[in-house]
């Protein structure tokens, strides 16, 4: 394995959405559809949570419409996005360390643990998700951005599932490399 690449395309797009929505600006359907149809987002969809689910939830939030759904993944997604729009300072605290995340020094740790890597490059893709913590799709580790935990009192402390981010990434990238 030679490289770990961080991808934040959808989180960057969502940051604009969260900011605009928190300021009571309406975000157009075309913008929501563009994000919903992004290649990285397509990898989190299933029978219950689709691109239409994504668009429907975000449209309801942007338009200040009531939202009801029998689908738990849609309700979880709605709740997570509402939370982002209600406290933009906290949202920025979540995004900031990921935007400057440098993982080059993690490559030797993965190389030491995986003698015959399946991929030369692993992409760590942060996406706004629903119930999952992470998913593996080929050489991509998709991480649910809403699972990022920052510490209000310790500036650079960031975790996922109670595990420091770098340790979490090493463990999951090893899992990507060892998948059958």
GROMACS .gro file of N, CA and C in nm:
model
  540
    1UNK      N    1   0.084  -0.118   0.000
    1UNK     CA    2   0.000   0.000   0.000
    1UNK      C    3   0.089   0.124   0.000
    2UNK      N    4   0.052   0.218  -0.085
    2UNK     CA    5   0.136   0.336  -0.102
    2UNK      C    6   0.072   0.466  -0.055
    3UNK      N    7  -0.062   0.469  -0.052
    3UNK     CA    8  -0.124   0.599  -0.026
    3UNK      C    9  -0.263   0.585   0.037
    4UNK      N   10  -0.294   0.681   0.124
    4UNK     CA   11  -0.428   0.697   0.179
    4UNK      C   12  -0.474   0.835   0.134
    5UNK      N   13  -0.591   0.840   0.075
    5UNK     CA   14  -0.644   0.967   0.026
    5UNK      C   15  -0.774   1.001   0.098
    6UNK      N   16  -0.787   1.124   0.142
    6UNK     CA   17  -0.908   1.171   0.210
    6UNK      C   18  -0.996   1.243   0.108
    7UNK      N   19  -1.124   1.209   0.107
    7UNK     CA   20  -1.221   1.275   0.017
    7UNK      C   21  -1.331   1.339   0.100
    8UNK      N   22  -1.352   1.468   0.076
    8UNK     CA   23  -1.450   1.544   0.153
    8UNK      C   24  -1.554   1.612   0.064
    9UNK      N   25  -1.565   1.572  -0.060
    9UNK     CA   26  -1.652   1.641  -0.156
    9UNK      C   27  -1.793   1.661  -0.103
   10UNK      N   28  -1.855   1.555  -0.054
   10UNK     CA   29  -1.995   1.568  -0.012
   10UNK      C   30  -2.007   1.648   0.117
   11UNK      N   31  -1.911   1.634   0.207
   11UNK     CA   32  -1.916   1.711   0.331
   11UNK      C   33  -1.900   1.860   0.299
   12UNK      N   34  -1.812   1.894   0.206
   12UNK     CA   35  -1.795   2.033   0.165
   12UNK      C   36  -1.926   2.087   0.107
   13UNK      N   37  -1.991   2.009   0.023
   13UNK     CA   38  -2.120   2.051  -0.034
   13UNK      C   39  -2.226   2.066   0.074
   14UNK      N   40  -2.225   1.974   0.169
   14UNK     CA   41  -2.323   1.980   0.277
   14UNK      C   42  -2.296   2.098   0.370
   15UNK      N   43  -2.173   2.136   0.385
   15UNK     CA   44  -2.140   2.251   0.470
   15UNK      C   45  -2.211   2.376   0.417
   16UNK      N   46  -2.211   2.393   0.285
   16UNK     CA   47  -2.284   2.505   0.226
   16UNK      C   48  -2.433   2.492   0.258
   17UNK      N   49  -2.488   2.372   0.240
   17UNK     CA   50  -2.630   2.348   0.268
   17UNK      C   51  -2.662   2.380   0.415
   18UNK      N   52  -2.584   2.327   0.508
   18UNK     CA   53  -2.610   2.350   0.650
   18UNK      C   54  -2.604   2.499   0.684
   19UNK      N   55  -2.504   2.569   0.631
   19UNK     CA   56  -2.489   2.712   0.657
   19UNK      C   57  -2.608   2.790   0.602
   20UNK      N   58  -2.641   2.766   0.476
   20UNK     CA   59  -2.752   2.837   0.412
   20UNK      C   60  -2.883   2.809   0.486
   21UNK      N   61  -2.906   2.686   0.520
   21UNK     CA   62  -3.029   2.648   0.589
   21UNK      C   63  -3.035   2.710   0.728
   22UNK      N   64  -2.922   2.714   0.796
   22UNK     CA   65  -2.921   2.774   0.931
   22UNK      C   66  -2.950   2.924   0.924
   23UNK      N   67  -2.918   2.986   0.810
   23UNK     CA   68  -2.946   3.128   0.791
   23UNK      C   69  -3.082   3.153   0.727
   24UNK      N   70  -3.161   3.046   0.719
   24UNK     CA   71  -3.297   3.050   0.665
   24UNK      C   72  -3.302   3.080   0.515
   25UNK      N   73  -3.192   3.053   0.446
   25UNK     CA   74  -3.193   3.062   0.299
   25UNK      C   75  -3.245   2.930   0.245
   26UNK      N   76  -3.314   2.936   0.134
   26UNK     CA   77  -3.363   2.815   0.070
   26UNK      C   78  -3.256   2.760  -0.022
   27UNK      N   79  -3.233   2.632  -0.013
   27UNK     CA   80  -3.137   2.564  -0.100
   27UNK      C   81  -3.216   2.496  -0.211
   28UNK      N   82  -3.180   2.522  -0.333
   28UNK     CA   83  -3.254   2.471  -0.448
   28UNK      C   84  -3.248   2.320  -0.464
   29UNK      N   85  -3.354   2.269  -0.526
   29UNK     CA   86  -3.365   2.125  -0.550
   29UNK      C   87  -3.252   2.075  -0.640
   30UNK      N   88  -3.209   2.155  -0.735
   30UNK     CA   89  -3.101   2.114  -0.825
   30UNK      C   90  -2.973   2.088  -0.746
   31UNK      N   91  -2.944   2.173  -0.649
   31UNK     CA   92  -2.826   2.156  -0.565
   31UNK      C   93  -2.837   2.027  -0.483
   32UNK      N   94  -2.954   2.004  -0.425
   32UNK     CA   95  -2.975   1.882  -0.346
   32UNK      C   96  -2.962   1.758  -0.433
   33UNK      N   97  -3.016   1.764  -0.554
   33UNK     CA   98  -3.006   1.651  -0.646
   33UNK      C   99  -2.861   1.624  -0.686
   34UNK      N  100  -2.783   1.731  -0.705
   34UNK     CA  101  -2.641   1.713  -0.739
   34UNK      C  102  -2.568   1.638  -0.628
   35UNK      N  103  -2.593   1.676  -0.504
   35UNK     CA  104  -2.527   1.606  -0.393
   35UNK      C  105  -2.580   1.463  -0.383
   36UNK      N  106  -2.711   1.448  -0.393
   36UNK     CA  107  -2.772   1.314  -0.382
   36UNK      C  108  -2.718   1.219  -0.486
   37UNK      N  109  -2.685   1.270  -0.603
   37UNK     CA  110  -2.639   1.185  -0.713
   37UNK      C  111  -2.486   1.178  -0.724
   38UNK      N  112  -2.416   1.233  -0.627
   38UNK     CA  113  -2.270   1.226  -0.625
   38UNK      C  114  -2.229   1.079  -0.613
   39UNK      N  115  -2.123   1.041  -0.680
   39UNK     CA  116  -2.077   0.901  -0.681
   39UNK      C  117  -2.057   0.845  -0.540
   40UNK      N  118  -2.000   0.925  -0.451
   40UNK     CA  119  -1.976   0.876  -0.314
   40UNK      C  120  -2.106   0.854  -0.239
   41UNK      N  121  -2.206   0.938  -0.263
   41UNK     CA  122  -2.335   0.921  -0.194
   41UNK      C  123  -2.407   0.796  -0.243
   42UNK      N  124  -2.395   0.767  -0.369
   42UNK     CA  125  -2.464   0.649  -0.425
   42UNK      C  126  -2.425   0.521  -0.353
   43UNK      N  127  -2.308   0.518  -0.294
   43UNK     CA  128  -2.257   0.397  -0.228
   43UNK      C  129  -2.321   0.372  -0.092
   44UNK      N  130  -2.395   0.469  -0.040
   44UNK     CA  131  -2.460   0.446   0.091
   44UNK      C  132  -2.607   0.412   0.076
   45UNK      N  133  -2.658   0.418  -0.046
   45UNK     CA  134  -2.800   0.394  -0.066
   45UNK      C  135  -2.833   0.245  -0.066
   46UNK      N  136  -2.955   0.216  -0.026
   46UNK     CA  137  -3.008   0.080  -0.027
   46UNK      C  138  -3.158   0.087  -0.054
   47UNK      N  139  -3.230  -0.021  -0.027
   47UNK     CA  140  -3.374  -0.024  -0.055
   47UNK      C  141  -3.451   0.077   0.031
   48UNK      N  142  -3.403   0.103   0.152
   48UNK     CA  143  -3.473   0.193   0.244
   48UNK      C  144  -3.431   0.339   0.231
   49UNK      N  145  -3.305   0.362   0.202
   49UNK     CA  146  -3.253   0.497   0.196
   49UNK      C  147  -3.192   0.520   0.058
   50UNK      N  148  -3.259   0.603  -0.021
   50UNK     CA  149  -3.222   0.626  -0.161
   50UNK      C  150  -3.184   0.772  -0.184
   51UNK      N  151  -3.147   0.803  -0.307
   51UNK     CA  152  -3.121   0.943  -0.343
   51UNK      C  153  -3.246   1.027  -0.320
   52UNK      N  154  -3.362   0.970  -0.345
   52UNK     CA  155  -3.487   1.042  -0.321
   52UNK      C  156  -3.508   1.067  -0.172
   53UNK      N  157  -3.469   0.971  -0.088
   53UNK     CA  158  -3.476   0.991   0.058
   53UNK      C  159  -3.389   1.109   0.097
   54UNK      N  160  -3.268   1.112   0.045
   54UNK     CA  161  -3.173   1.220   0.073
   54UNK      C  162  -3.235   1.355   0.035
   55UNK      N  163  -3.284   1.364  -0.087
   55UNK     CA  164  -3.341   1.489  -0.138
   55UNK      C  165  -3.463   1.530  -0.058
   56UNK      N  166  -3.551   1.435  -0.030
   56UNK     CA  167  -3.676   1.462   0.041
   56UNK      C  168  -3.649   1.516   0.182
   57UNK      N  169  -3.556   1.455   0.254
   57UNK     CA  170  -3.524   1.499   0.389
   57UNK      C  171  -3.466   1.640   0.387
   58UNK      N  172  -3.366   1.663   0.302
   58UNK     CA  173  -3.301   1.793   0.300
   58UNK      C  174  -3.392   1.903   0.248
   59UNK      N  175  -3.479   1.869   0.155
   59UNK     CA  176  -3.575   1.966   0.104
   59UNK      C  177  -3.671   2.008   0.215
   60UNK      N  178  -3.719   1.912   0.293
   60UNK     CA  179  -3.810   1.943   0.404
   60UNK      C  180  -3.743   2.035   0.505
   61UNK      N  181  -3.618   2.008   0.536
   61UNK     CA  182  -3.546   2.093   0.632
   61UNK      C  183  -3.530   2.233   0.576
   62UNK      N  184  -3.485   2.243   0.453
   62UNK     CA  185  -3.461   2.373   0.390
   62UNK      C  186  -3.589   2.455   0.377
   63UNK      N  187  -3.699   2.387   0.349
   63UNK     CA  188  -3.828   2.455   0.331
   63UNK      C  189  -3.905   2.473   0.462
   64UNK      N  190  -3.846   2.429   0.573
   64UNK     CA  191  -3.910   2.439   0.705
   64UNK      C  192  -4.045   2.366   0.707
   65UNK      N  193  -4.049   2.251   0.642
   65UNK     CA  194  -4.171   2.171   0.637
   65UNK      C  195  -4.163   2.060   0.741
   66UNK      N  196  -4.277   2.019   0.794
   66UNK     CA  197  -4.275   1.903   0.885
   66UNK      C  198  -4.226   1.780   0.809
   67UNK      N  199  -4.159   1.692   0.880
   67UNK     CA  200  -4.110   1.570   0.816
   67UNK      C  201  -4.153   1.449   0.897
   68UNK      N  202  -4.220   1.357   0.830
   68UNK     CA  203  -4.260   1.231   0.891
   68UNK      C  204  -4.221   1.120   0.795
   69UNK      N  205  -4.173   1.011   0.851
   69UNK     CA  206  -4.137   0.896   0.770
   69UNK      C  207  -4.149   0.770   0.853
   70UNK      N  208  -4.188   0.663   0.789
   70UNK     CA  209  -4.191   0.533   0.854
   70UNK      C  210  -4.055   0.465   0.846
   71UNK      N  211  -3.964   0.525   0.772
   71UNK     CA  212  -3.832   0.465   0.750
   71UNK      C  213  -3.733   0.524   0.850
   72UNK      N  214  -3.681   0.439   0.936
   72UNK     CA  215  -3.593   0.485   1.043
   72UNK      C  216  -3.468   0.556   0.988
   73UNK      N  217  -3.410   0.506   0.879
   73UNK     CA  218  -3.290   0.568   0.824
   73UNK      C  219  -3.317   0.712   0.780
   74UNK      N  220  -3.435   0.738   0.728
   74UNK     CA  221  -3.471   0.875   0.690
   74UNK      C  222  -3.485   0.963   0.813
   75UNK      N  223  -3.545   0.910   0.919
   75UNK     CA  224  -3.562   0.987   1.042
   75UNK      C  225  -3.427   1.018   1.106
   76UNK      N  226  -3.337   0.921   1.106
   76UNK     CA  227  -3.203   0.942   1.162
   76UNK      C  228  -3.129   1.048   1.080
   77UNK      N  229  -3.141   1.039   0.948
   77UNK     CA  230  -3.075   1.136   0.859
   77UNK      C  231  -3.133   1.276   0.882
   78UNK      N  232  -3.263   1.286   0.895
   78UNK     CA  233  -3.328   1.415   0.924
   78UNK      C  234  -3.275   1.473   1.055
   79UNK      N  235  -3.272   1.391   1.158
   79UNK     CA  236  -3.227   1.436   1.289
   79UNK      C  237  -3.082   1.485   1.285
   80UNK      N  238  -2.996   1.411   1.219
   80UNK     CA  239  -2.854   1.449   1.211
   80UNK      C  240  -2.837   1.580   1.137
   81UNK      N  241  -2.909   1.599   1.030
   81UNK     CA  242  -2.898   1.723   0.953
   81UNK      C  243  -2.958   1.841   1.027
   82UNK      N  244  -3.066   1.820   1.099
   82UNK     CA  245  -3.123   1.928   1.181
   82UNK      C  246  -3.021   1.972   1.286
   83UNK      N  247  -2.955   1.876   1.346
   83UNK     CA  248  -2.854   1.904   1.447
   83UNK      C  249  -2.742   1.990   1.387
   84UNK      N  250  -2.700   1.959   1.265
   84UNK     CA  251  -2.595   2.037   1.199
   84UNK      C  252  -2.638   2.181   1.178
   85UNK      N  253  -2.762   2.202   1.140
   85UNK     CA  254  -2.809   2.338   1.109
   85UNK      C  255  -2.836   2.420   1.235
   86UNK      N  256  -2.857   2.353   1.347
   86UNK     CA  257  -2.890   2.424   1.470
   86UNK      C  258  -2.769   2.479   1.542
   87UNK      N  259  -2.651   2.424   1.517
   87UNK     CA  260  -2.531   2.472   1.585
   87UNK      C  261  -2.415   2.472   1.487
   88UNK      N  262  -2.408   2.577   1.406
   88UNK     CA  263  -2.305   2.585   1.302
   88UNK      C  264  -2.164   2.593   1.361
   89UNK      N  265  -2.150   2.648   1.479
   89UNK     CA  266  -2.016   2.653   1.540
   89UNK      C  267  -1.967   2.511   1.567
   90UNK      N  268  -2.055   2.427   1.620
   90UNK     CA  269  -2.018   2.288   1.646
   90UNK      C  270  -1.994   2.214   1.514
   91UNK      N  271  -2.076   2.241   1.415
   91UNK     CA  272  -2.058   2.178   1.284
   91UNK      C  273  -1.921   2.212   1.228
   92UNK      N  274  -1.883   2.338   1.236
   92UNK     CA  275  -1.750   2.378   1.188
   92UNK      C  276  -1.639   2.311   1.269
   93UNK      N  277  -1.664   2.290   1.398
   93UNK     CA  278  -1.566   2.219   1.481
   93UNK      C  279  -1.548   2.075   1.434
   94UNK      N  280  -1.654   2.016   1.382
   94UNK     CA  281  -1.646   1.878   1.330
   94UNK      C  282  -1.572   1.875   1.197
   95UNK      N  283  -1.597   1.974   1.113
   95UNK     CA  284  -1.539   1.976   0.979
   95UNK      C  285  -1.392   2.014   0.982
   96UNK      N  286  -1.356   2.110   1.066
   96UNK     CA  287  -1.220   2.168   1.065
   96UNK      C  288  -1.108   2.064   1.073
   97UNK      N  289  -1.109   1.973   1.169
   97UNK     CA  290  -0.995   1.880   1.177
   97UNK      C  291  -0.991   1.781   1.061
   98UNK      N  292  -1.104   1.753   1.002
   98UNK     CA  293  -1.106   1.660   0.890
   98UNK      C  294  -1.052   1.728   0.763
   99UNK      N  295  -1.078   1.857   0.750
   99UNK     CA  296  -1.029   1.932   0.634
   99UNK      C  297  -0.876   1.937   0.630
  100UNK      N  298  -0.813   1.934   0.744
  100UNK     CA  299  -0.666   1.941   0.748
  100UNK      C  300  -0.603   1.807   0.785
  101UNK      N  301  -0.681   1.703   0.778
  101UNK     CA  302  -0.633   1.570   0.817
  101UNK      C  303  -0.522   1.523   0.723
  102UNK      N  304  -0.408   1.493   0.781
  102UNK     CA  305  -0.295   1.440   0.706
  102UNK      C  306  -0.272   1.298   0.756
  103UNK      N  307  -0.284   1.203   0.667
  103UNK     CA  308  -0.275   1.062   0.707
  103UNK      C  309  -0.154   0.991   0.646
  104UNK      N  310  -0.063   1.064   0.587
  104UNK     CA  311   0.055   1.003   0.524
  104UNK      C  312   0.133   0.916   0.623
  105UNK      N  313   0.143   0.961   0.747
  105UNK     CA  314   0.220   0.886   0.846
  105UNK      C  315   0.151   0.757   0.891
  106UNK      N  316   0.026   0.735   0.848
  106UNK     CA  317  -0.044   0.612   0.883
  106UNK      C  318  -0.011   0.497   0.788
  107UNK      N  319   0.040   0.531   0.669
  107UNK     CA  320   0.071   0.429   0.568
  107UNK      C  321   0.166   0.323   0.623
  108UNK      N  322   0.279   0.360   0.687
  108UNK     CA  323   0.368   0.255   0.740
  108UNK      C  324   0.301   0.164   0.843
  109UNK      N  325   0.210   0.218   0.922
  109UNK     CA  326   0.139   0.136   1.021
  109UNK      C  327   0.054   0.030   0.951
  110UNK      N  328  -0.012   0.071   0.842
  110UNK     CA  329  -0.093  -0.025   0.767
  110UNK      C  330  -0.003  -0.125   0.697
  111UNK      N  331   0.106  -0.077   0.638
  111UNK     CA  332   0.201  -0.166   0.569
  111UNK      C  333   0.256  -0.272   0.663
  112UNK      N  334   0.283  -0.233   0.787
  112UNK     CA  335   0.335  -0.327   0.886
  112UNK      C  336   0.232  -0.434   0.921
  113UNK      N  337   0.106  -0.396   0.924
  113UNK     CA  338  -0.001  -0.489   0.963
  113UNK      C  339  -0.051  -0.574   0.848
  114UNK      N  340  -0.036  -0.526   0.725
  114UNK     CA  341  -0.088  -0.597   0.608
  114UNK      C  342   0.028  -0.627   0.513
  115UNK      N  343   0.066  -0.752   0.508
  115UNK     CA  344   0.183  -0.789   0.427
  115UNK      C  345   0.153  -0.794   0.277
  116UNK      N  346   0.032  -0.833   0.240
  116UNK     CA  347  -0.006  -0.839   0.099
  116UNK      C  348  -0.131  -0.754   0.077
  117UNK      N  349  -0.112  -0.623   0.067
  117UNK     CA  350  -0.229  -0.536   0.053
  117UNK      C  351  -0.305  -0.561  -0.078
  118UNK      N  352  -0.434  -0.550  -0.067
  118UNK     CA  353  -0.521  -0.569  -0.184
  118UNK      C  354  -0.517  -0.447  -0.275
  119UNK      N  355  -0.496  -0.328  -0.219
  119UNK     CA  356  -0.500  -0.203  -0.295
  119UNK      C  357  -0.373  -0.121  -0.269
  120UNK      N  358  -0.328  -0.050  -0.371
  120UNK     CA  359  -0.216   0.043  -0.357
  120UNK      C  360  -0.261   0.171  -0.288
  121UNK      N  361  -0.389   0.206  -0.307
  121UNK     CA  362  -0.443   0.328  -0.249
  121UNK      C  363  -0.578   0.298  -0.185
  122UNK      N  364  -0.599   0.356  -0.068
  122UNK     CA  365  -0.729   0.348  -0.001
  122UNK      C  366  -0.781   0.490   0.010
  123UNK      N  367  -0.907   0.506  -0.026
  123UNK     CA  368  -0.974   0.636  -0.012
  123UNK      C  369  -1.061   0.635   0.113
  124UNK      N  370  -1.042   0.733   0.197
  124UNK     CA  371  -1.126   0.753   0.315
  124UNK      C  372  -1.224   0.864   0.276
  125UNK      N  373  -1.351   0.827   0.267
  125UNK     CA  374  -1.453   0.918   0.216
  125UNK      C  375  -1.551   0.950   0.329
  126UNK      N  376  -1.557   1.077   0.367
  126UNK     CA  377  -1.654   1.120   0.467
  126UNK      C  378  -1.782   1.160   0.395
  127UNK      N  379  -1.893   1.099   0.437
  127UNK     CA  380  -2.024   1.127   0.377
  127UNK      C  381  -2.127   1.151   0.487
  128UNK      N  382  -2.228   1.231   0.458
  128UNK     CA  383  -2.337   1.245   0.555
  128UNK      C  384  -2.425   1.120   0.546
  129UNK      N  385  -2.424   1.040   0.650
  129UNK     CA  386  -2.494   0.911   0.643
  129UNK      C  387  -2.615   0.904   0.732
  130UNK      N  388  -2.663   0.783   0.750
  130UNK     CA  389  -2.780   0.760   0.835
  130UNK      C  390  -2.738   0.673   0.954
  131UNK      N  391  -2.772   0.547   0.956
  131UNK     CA  392  -2.747   0.465   1.074
  131UNK      C  393  -2.606   0.405   1.080
  132UNK      N  394  -2.540   0.385   0.969
  132UNK     CA  395  -2.411   0.315   0.969
  132UNK      C  396  -2.299   0.404   1.024
  133UNK      N  397  -2.196   0.338   1.076
  133UNK     CA  398  -2.077   0.410   1.120
  133UNK      C  399  -1.976   0.418   1.007
  134UNK      N  400  -1.960   0.306   0.937
  134UNK     CA  401  -1.870   0.302   0.822
  134UNK      C  402  -1.915   0.191   0.728
  135UNK      N  403  -1.871   0.201   0.603
  135UNK     CA  404  -1.895   0.098   0.503
  135UNK      C  405  -1.769   0.083   0.421
  136UNK      N  406  -1.747  -0.037   0.373
  136UNK     CA  407  -1.634  -0.061   0.284
  136UNK      C  408  -1.689  -0.097   0.147
  137UNK      N  409  -1.645  -0.023   0.047
  137UNK     CA  410  -1.682  -0.050  -0.091
  137UNK      C  411  -1.551  -0.051  -0.171
  138UNK      N  412  -1.507  -0.171  -0.205
  138UNK     CA  413  -1.380  -0.190  -0.276
  138UNK      C  414  -1.267  -0.123  -0.198
  139UNK      N  415  -1.197  -0.025  -0.259
  139UNK     CA  416  -1.084   0.038  -0.190
  139UNK      C  417  -1.126   0.165  -0.114
  140UNK      N  418  -1.255   0.180  -0.091
  140UNK     CA  419  -1.304   0.299  -0.020
  140UNK      C  420  -1.357   0.264   0.118
  141UNK      N  421  -1.317   0.345   0.213
  141UNK     CA  422  -1.371   0.339   0.348
  141UNK      C  423  -1.463   0.459   0.360
  142UNK      N  424  -1.594   0.433   0.359
  142UNK     CA  425  -1.694   0.539   0.371
  142UNK      C  426  -1.725   0.557   0.519
  143UNK      N  427  -1.702   0.677   0.570
  143UNK     CA  428  -1.726   0.705   0.711
  143UNK      C  429  -1.842   0.803   0.722
  144UNK      N  430  -1.935   0.769   0.807
  144UNK     CA  431  -2.049   0.855   0.832
  144UNK      C  432  -2.000   0.979   0.908
  145UNK      N  433  -2.002   1.093   0.842
  145UNK     CA  434  -1.954   1.217   0.902
  145UNK      C  435  -2.023   1.248   1.035
  146UNK      N  436  -2.150   1.211   1.046
  146UNK     CA  437  -2.225   1.241   1.168
  146UNK      C  438  -2.173   1.164   1.289
  147UNK      N  439  -2.088   1.066   1.268
  147UNK     CA  440  -2.029   0.988   1.377
  147UNK      C  441  -1.899   1.048   1.429
  148UNK      N  442  -1.851   1.153   1.363
  148UNK     CA  443  -1.731   1.222   1.410
  148UNK      C  444  -1.762   1.290   1.543
  149UNK      N  445  -1.678   1.266   1.641
  149UNK     CA  446  -1.698   1.323   1.775
  149UNK      C  447  -1.582   1.416   1.807
  150UNK      N  448  -1.612   1.542   1.829
  150UNK     CA  449  -1.509   1.637   1.870
  150UNK      C  450  -1.529   1.671   2.017
  151UNK      N  451  -1.421   1.710   2.080
  151UNK     CA  452  -1.426   1.746   2.221
  151UNK      C  453  -1.434   1.898   2.231
  152UNK      N  454  -1.533   1.947   2.303
  152UNK     CA  455  -1.551   2.091   2.319
  152UNK      C  456  -1.437   2.157   2.395
  153UNK      N  457  -1.366   2.080   2.475
  153UNK     CA  458  -1.265   2.137   2.562
  153UNK      C  459  -1.122   2.105   2.519
  154UNK      N  460  -1.105   2.004   2.435
  154UNK     CA  461  -0.972   1.965   2.388
  154UNK      C  462  -0.970   1.979   2.236
  155UNK      N  463  -0.904   2.083   2.188
  155UNK     CA  464  -0.916   2.126   2.049
  155UNK      C  465  -0.893   2.018   1.944
  156UNK      N  466  -0.789   1.942   1.954
  156UNK     CA  467  -0.756   1.846   1.849
  156UNK      C  468  -0.799   1.703   1.880
  157UNK      N  469  -0.884   1.688   1.978
  157UNK     CA  470  -0.932   1.554   2.013
  157UNK      C  471  -1.053   1.521   1.926
  158UNK      N  472  -1.035   1.420   1.842
  158UNK     CA  473  -1.143   1.378   1.752
  158UNK      C  474  -1.149   1.225   1.754
  159UNK      N  475  -1.271   1.175   1.765
  159UNK     CA  476  -1.290   1.030   1.776
  159UNK      C  477  -1.408   0.986   1.688
  160UNK      N  478  -1.410   0.858   1.665
  160UNK     CA  479  -1.526   0.792   1.605
  160UNK      C  480  -1.549   0.666   1.686
  161UNK      N  481  -1.670   0.651   1.734
  161UNK     CA  482  -1.702   0.535   1.816
  161UNK      C  483  -1.618   0.525   1.941
  162UNK      N  484  -1.575   0.639   1.996
  162UNK     CA  485  -1.495   0.641   2.117
  162UNK      C  486  -1.348   0.609   2.095
  163UNK      N  487  -1.306   0.594   1.969
  163UNK     CA  488  -1.168   0.561   1.934
  163UNK      C  489  -1.104   0.683   1.868
  164UNK      N  490  -0.982   0.720   1.909
  164UNK     CA  491  -0.915   0.831   1.843
  164UNK      C  492  -0.912   0.812   1.691
  165UNK      N  493  -0.936   0.921   1.618
  165UNK     CA  494  -0.954   0.913   1.473
  165UNK      C  495  -0.842   0.837   1.402
  166UNK      N  496  -0.718   0.867   1.431
  166UNK     CA  497  -0.608   0.801   1.360
  166UNK      C  498  -0.606   0.651   1.387
  167UNK      N  499  -0.630   0.611   1.512
  167UNK     CA  500  -0.636   0.467   1.545
  167UNK      C  501  -0.753   0.402   1.472
  168UNK      N  502  -0.864   0.472   1.470
  168UNK     CA  503  -0.984   0.422   1.400
  168UNK      C  504  -0.952   0.400   1.252
  169UNK      N  505  -0.889   0.499   1.190
  169UNK     CA  506  -0.857   0.489   1.047
  169UNK      C  507  -0.763   0.372   1.019
  170UNK      N  508  -0.660   0.356   1.099
  170UNK     CA  509  -0.566   0.245   1.078
  170UNK      C  510  -0.640   0.112   1.084
  171UNK      N  511  -0.722   0.093   1.187
  171UNK     CA  512  -0.797  -0.032   1.203
  171UNK      C  513  -0.888  -0.059   1.083
  172UNK      N  514  -0.961   0.043   1.041
  172UNK     CA  515  -1.056   0.025   0.931
  172UNK      C  516  -0.987   0.010   0.796
  173UNK      N  517  -0.874   0.078   0.776
  173UNK     CA  518  -0.800   0.064   0.650
  173UNK      C  519  -0.739  -0.077   0.641
  174UNK      N  520  -0.696  -0.129   0.753
  174UNK     CA  521  -0.650  -0.268   0.756
  174UNK      C  522  -0.764  -0.361   0.716
  175UNK      N  523  -0.883  -0.331   0.765
  175UNK     CA  524  -1.002  -0.410   0.728
  175UNK      C  525  -1.029  -0.400   0.577
  176UNK      N  526  -1.014  -0.280   0.521
  176UNK     CA  527  -1.031  -0.264   0.375
  176UNK      C  528  -0.932  -0.354   0.302
  177UNK      N  529  -0.808  -0.353   0.346
  177UNK     CA  530  -0.702  -0.430   0.279
  177UNK      C  531  -0.720  -0.580   0.295
  178UNK      N  532  -0.784  -0.623   0.402
  178UNK     CA  533  -0.801  -0.766   0.430
  178UNK      C  534  -0.933  -0.823   0.383
  179UNK      N  535  -1.020  -0.738   0.325
  179UNK     CA  536  -1.150  -0.790   0.282
  179UNK      C  537  -1.131  -0.894   0.170
  180UNK      N  538  -1.221  -0.988   0.167
  180UNK     CA  539  -1.216  -1.095   0.067
  180UNK      C  540  -1.277  -1.053  -0.063
   0.00000   0.00000   0.00000
